[in-house]
Amino acid sequence: MNEAAQVSILVVAAGRGTRVGGAQPKQYRPLLGLPLLTRTLMNLAAAAPHAQRRAVIHQDDDESYAAALRALPDGGSGWESPVTGGPTRQQSVRNGLEALAADGLSQHAIVLVHDAARPFPSGELVRRAIESARSHGAAVPGLPLTDTVKQVAPSGRIHGSPDRASLRTVQTPQAFRFDVLLAAHRQAAEAGQYDLTDDAAVVERAGHAVYVFDGEKENVKLTTADDFFRAEARLLSDLADIRCGQGFDVHAFGPGDHVWLGGVQIPHDRGLAGHSDADVLAHAITDAILGALSDGDIGAHFPPSDPKWKGAASSLFLADAIARVKARGGLLAHVDATLICERPKIGPHRDAIRHNLAKIMNIAPARVAVKATTSERLGFTGRGEGIAAMATATLRLPFES
Ligand code: MG
C-alpha cells in the first residue's frame, strides 16, 4: 500500500436528522441544487483525492445515496460501496471501522471521520487533520469560544463561569491512527456504551490522549432550515459571475405526423426537417446556454456533418450544455424561451414541455418559462413554413477573470 493510500475517510451519513423540516434526512436535502451529502463528498474528494473514501449510510437510504453519488462530477467513482450504519452515531462509525478492518486497512493508516452535514471541509483543514493524527495518534479540529460561557441549572440559575480560554467547540473531520480508533470503539462496545457523540470521546474513554488542531469557522454543521439558508447564500456569493446567453433556431416543416418541442412529442400534420430530431426549442435553449458560457454553438459541438447525430434526441445536446455548466462549477438559474409558429397550438403542451425541459436540465420547473406567439401570418412562420424558437439562459458561474 503506498503512502497516499494510508489515509482513509469515513463519512457518517446514517442519521435521520429531520430537525431542518421535511421527511427527508437532512443529508439528502438539496443545497443549492445538489444534495447536501453530494457537496460534502465532493469537497472531501477534492481535499484528499488519493484517500480511500467510504460512507456509512442508513439501511433505508440506498436510493438517496445512489442519487447523491450520481450528482458528483465523476459520478461517485472514487467512493467505495457504502457501509450500513447502526442505531447510534457511535455504532455507525464502528460499523465503518469494522468494514475498513475487513478490507485489511493498515493499523498505521490515518482514518478521518467526517459528518455528512458539514459540507465545507477545506483542503487545508483536511491536511491539518492528517498531520495532527500522524503526530499524536488522535486529533480533532477545534475553535476557541468568543462568547462568555455559563453553566446553568434547569431553573435558569447560573452555577458557574468556566474560563473560556481552556474551552473549544469541536468539529469534524476528527483524525486518528486506525488501530487507536478501532480499539477504542471495540472497548466502548464491549462495555455496553453506545451513546458517545463524537469519536474523540470514544478515544478519550479508552485513555488515549486526544489533541486539538485549528478548526475552521466556515466548516459549519447544517442542522436547521436557517443553516441551509445561510449555506445557500454563501454558495451563491461564490457564483458572482452572472451571465445571460441568447439562442435562436429555425426548422422547416416537412413530411411527418409529429414535431419534437423541448423533448416532448407533439402530434401534428407535418414534421420538422433536420439532421437530428429537429427539436427547435431544445436547440435554441442549448445555444443560449452555450452563449452564456462563451463556448461556441450547438453546430460546433454536434456538427450536422457527423453521422453520429443523425436522428439524435436533442435532449442529449441540452444535457451536454448543462454538463458544461456543471464542469465550470456553475448553475443554470433560469431559462426563458419563445416559440414562434401558427400551428401546432403550444398552450395545451406548455406545462408538459416546461416540466420535461426542467428534468433534462435538472432544475426546478419554476425556473423554466416557455411562451408561444404567432407572427400574425407574416413571414415564413406566418405562412406555416416552419417553427422558430428564441431563448435566453441565465447562468451563475464562479468569477474567474
Ligand atoms: Mg436546429
PDB file of N, CA and C and ligand atoms in Angstrom, residues 248-251 276 278-280 283-284 298, ligand 1:
ATOM      1  N   PHE A 248     -31.150  31.206 -30.908  1.00  0.00           N
ATOM      2  CA  PHE A 248     -32.232  31.327 -31.899  1.00  0.00           C
ATOM      3  C   PHE A 248     -32.105  30.155 -32.853  1.00  0.00           C
ATOM      4  N   ASP A 249     -33.234  29.596 -33.260  1.00  0.00           N
ATOM      5  CA  ASP A 249     -33.177  28.481 -34.211  1.00  0.00           C
ATOM      6  C   ASP A 249     -34.459  28.433 -35.033  1.00  0.00           C
ATOM      7  N   VAL A 250     -34.335  27.863 -36.202  1.00  0.00           N
ATOM      8  CA  VAL A 250     -35.466  27.699 -37.123  1.00  0.00           C
ATOM      9  C   VAL A 250     -35.388  26.303 -37.732  1.00  0.00           C
ATOM     10  N   HIS A 251     -36.486  25.627 -37.823  1.00  0.00           N
ATOM     11  CA  HIS A 251     -36.563  24.408 -38.634  1.00  0.00           C
ATOM     12  C   HIS A 251     -37.793  24.477 -39.534  1.00  0.00           C
ATOM     13  N   SER A 276     -30.909  16.129 -36.765  1.00  0.00           N
ATOM     14  CA  SER A 276     -31.261  15.442 -35.516  1.00  0.00           C
ATOM     15  C   SER A 276     -32.778  15.277 -35.482  1.00  0.00           C
ATOM     16  N   ALA A 278     -34.683  17.592 -34.864  1.00  0.00           N
ATOM     17  CA  ALA A 278     -35.182  18.918 -35.281  1.00  0.00           C
ATOM     18  C   ALA A 278     -35.963  19.631 -34.173  1.00  0.00           C
ATOM     19  N   ASP A 279     -35.568  19.364 -32.914  1.00  0.00           N
ATOM     20  CA  ASP A 279     -36.257  19.994 -31.772  1.00  0.00           C
ATOM     21  C   ASP A 279     -35.777  21.443 -31.653  1.00  0.00           C
ATOM     22  N   VAL A 280     -36.486  22.317 -32.349  1.00  0.00           N
ATOM     23  CA  VAL A 280     -36.078  23.712 -32.499  1.00  0.00           C
ATOM     24  C   VAL A 280     -35.973  24.419 -31.141  1.00  0.00           C
ATOM     25  N   HIS A 283     -32.862  23.226 -29.284  1.00  0.00           N
ATOM     26  CA  HIS A 283     -31.676  23.795 -29.932  1.00  0.00           C
ATOM     27  C   HIS A 283     -31.455  25.250 -29.506  1.00  0.00           C
ATOM     28  N   ALA A 284     -32.539  26.034 -29.484  1.00  0.00           N
ATOM     29  CA  ALA A 284     -32.394  27.438 -29.097  1.00  0.00           C
ATOM     30  C   ALA A 284     -31.910  27.556 -27.646  1.00  0.00           C
ATOM     31  N   ILE A 298     -24.135  25.098 -30.894  1.00  0.00           N
ATOM     32  CA  ILE A 298     -24.553  23.690 -30.983  1.00  0.00           C
ATOM     33  C   ILE A 298     -23.930  23.008 -32.200  1.00  0.00           C
TER      34      ILE A 298
HETATM   35 MG    MG B   1     -31.601  23.404 -35.019  1.00  0.00          MG
END
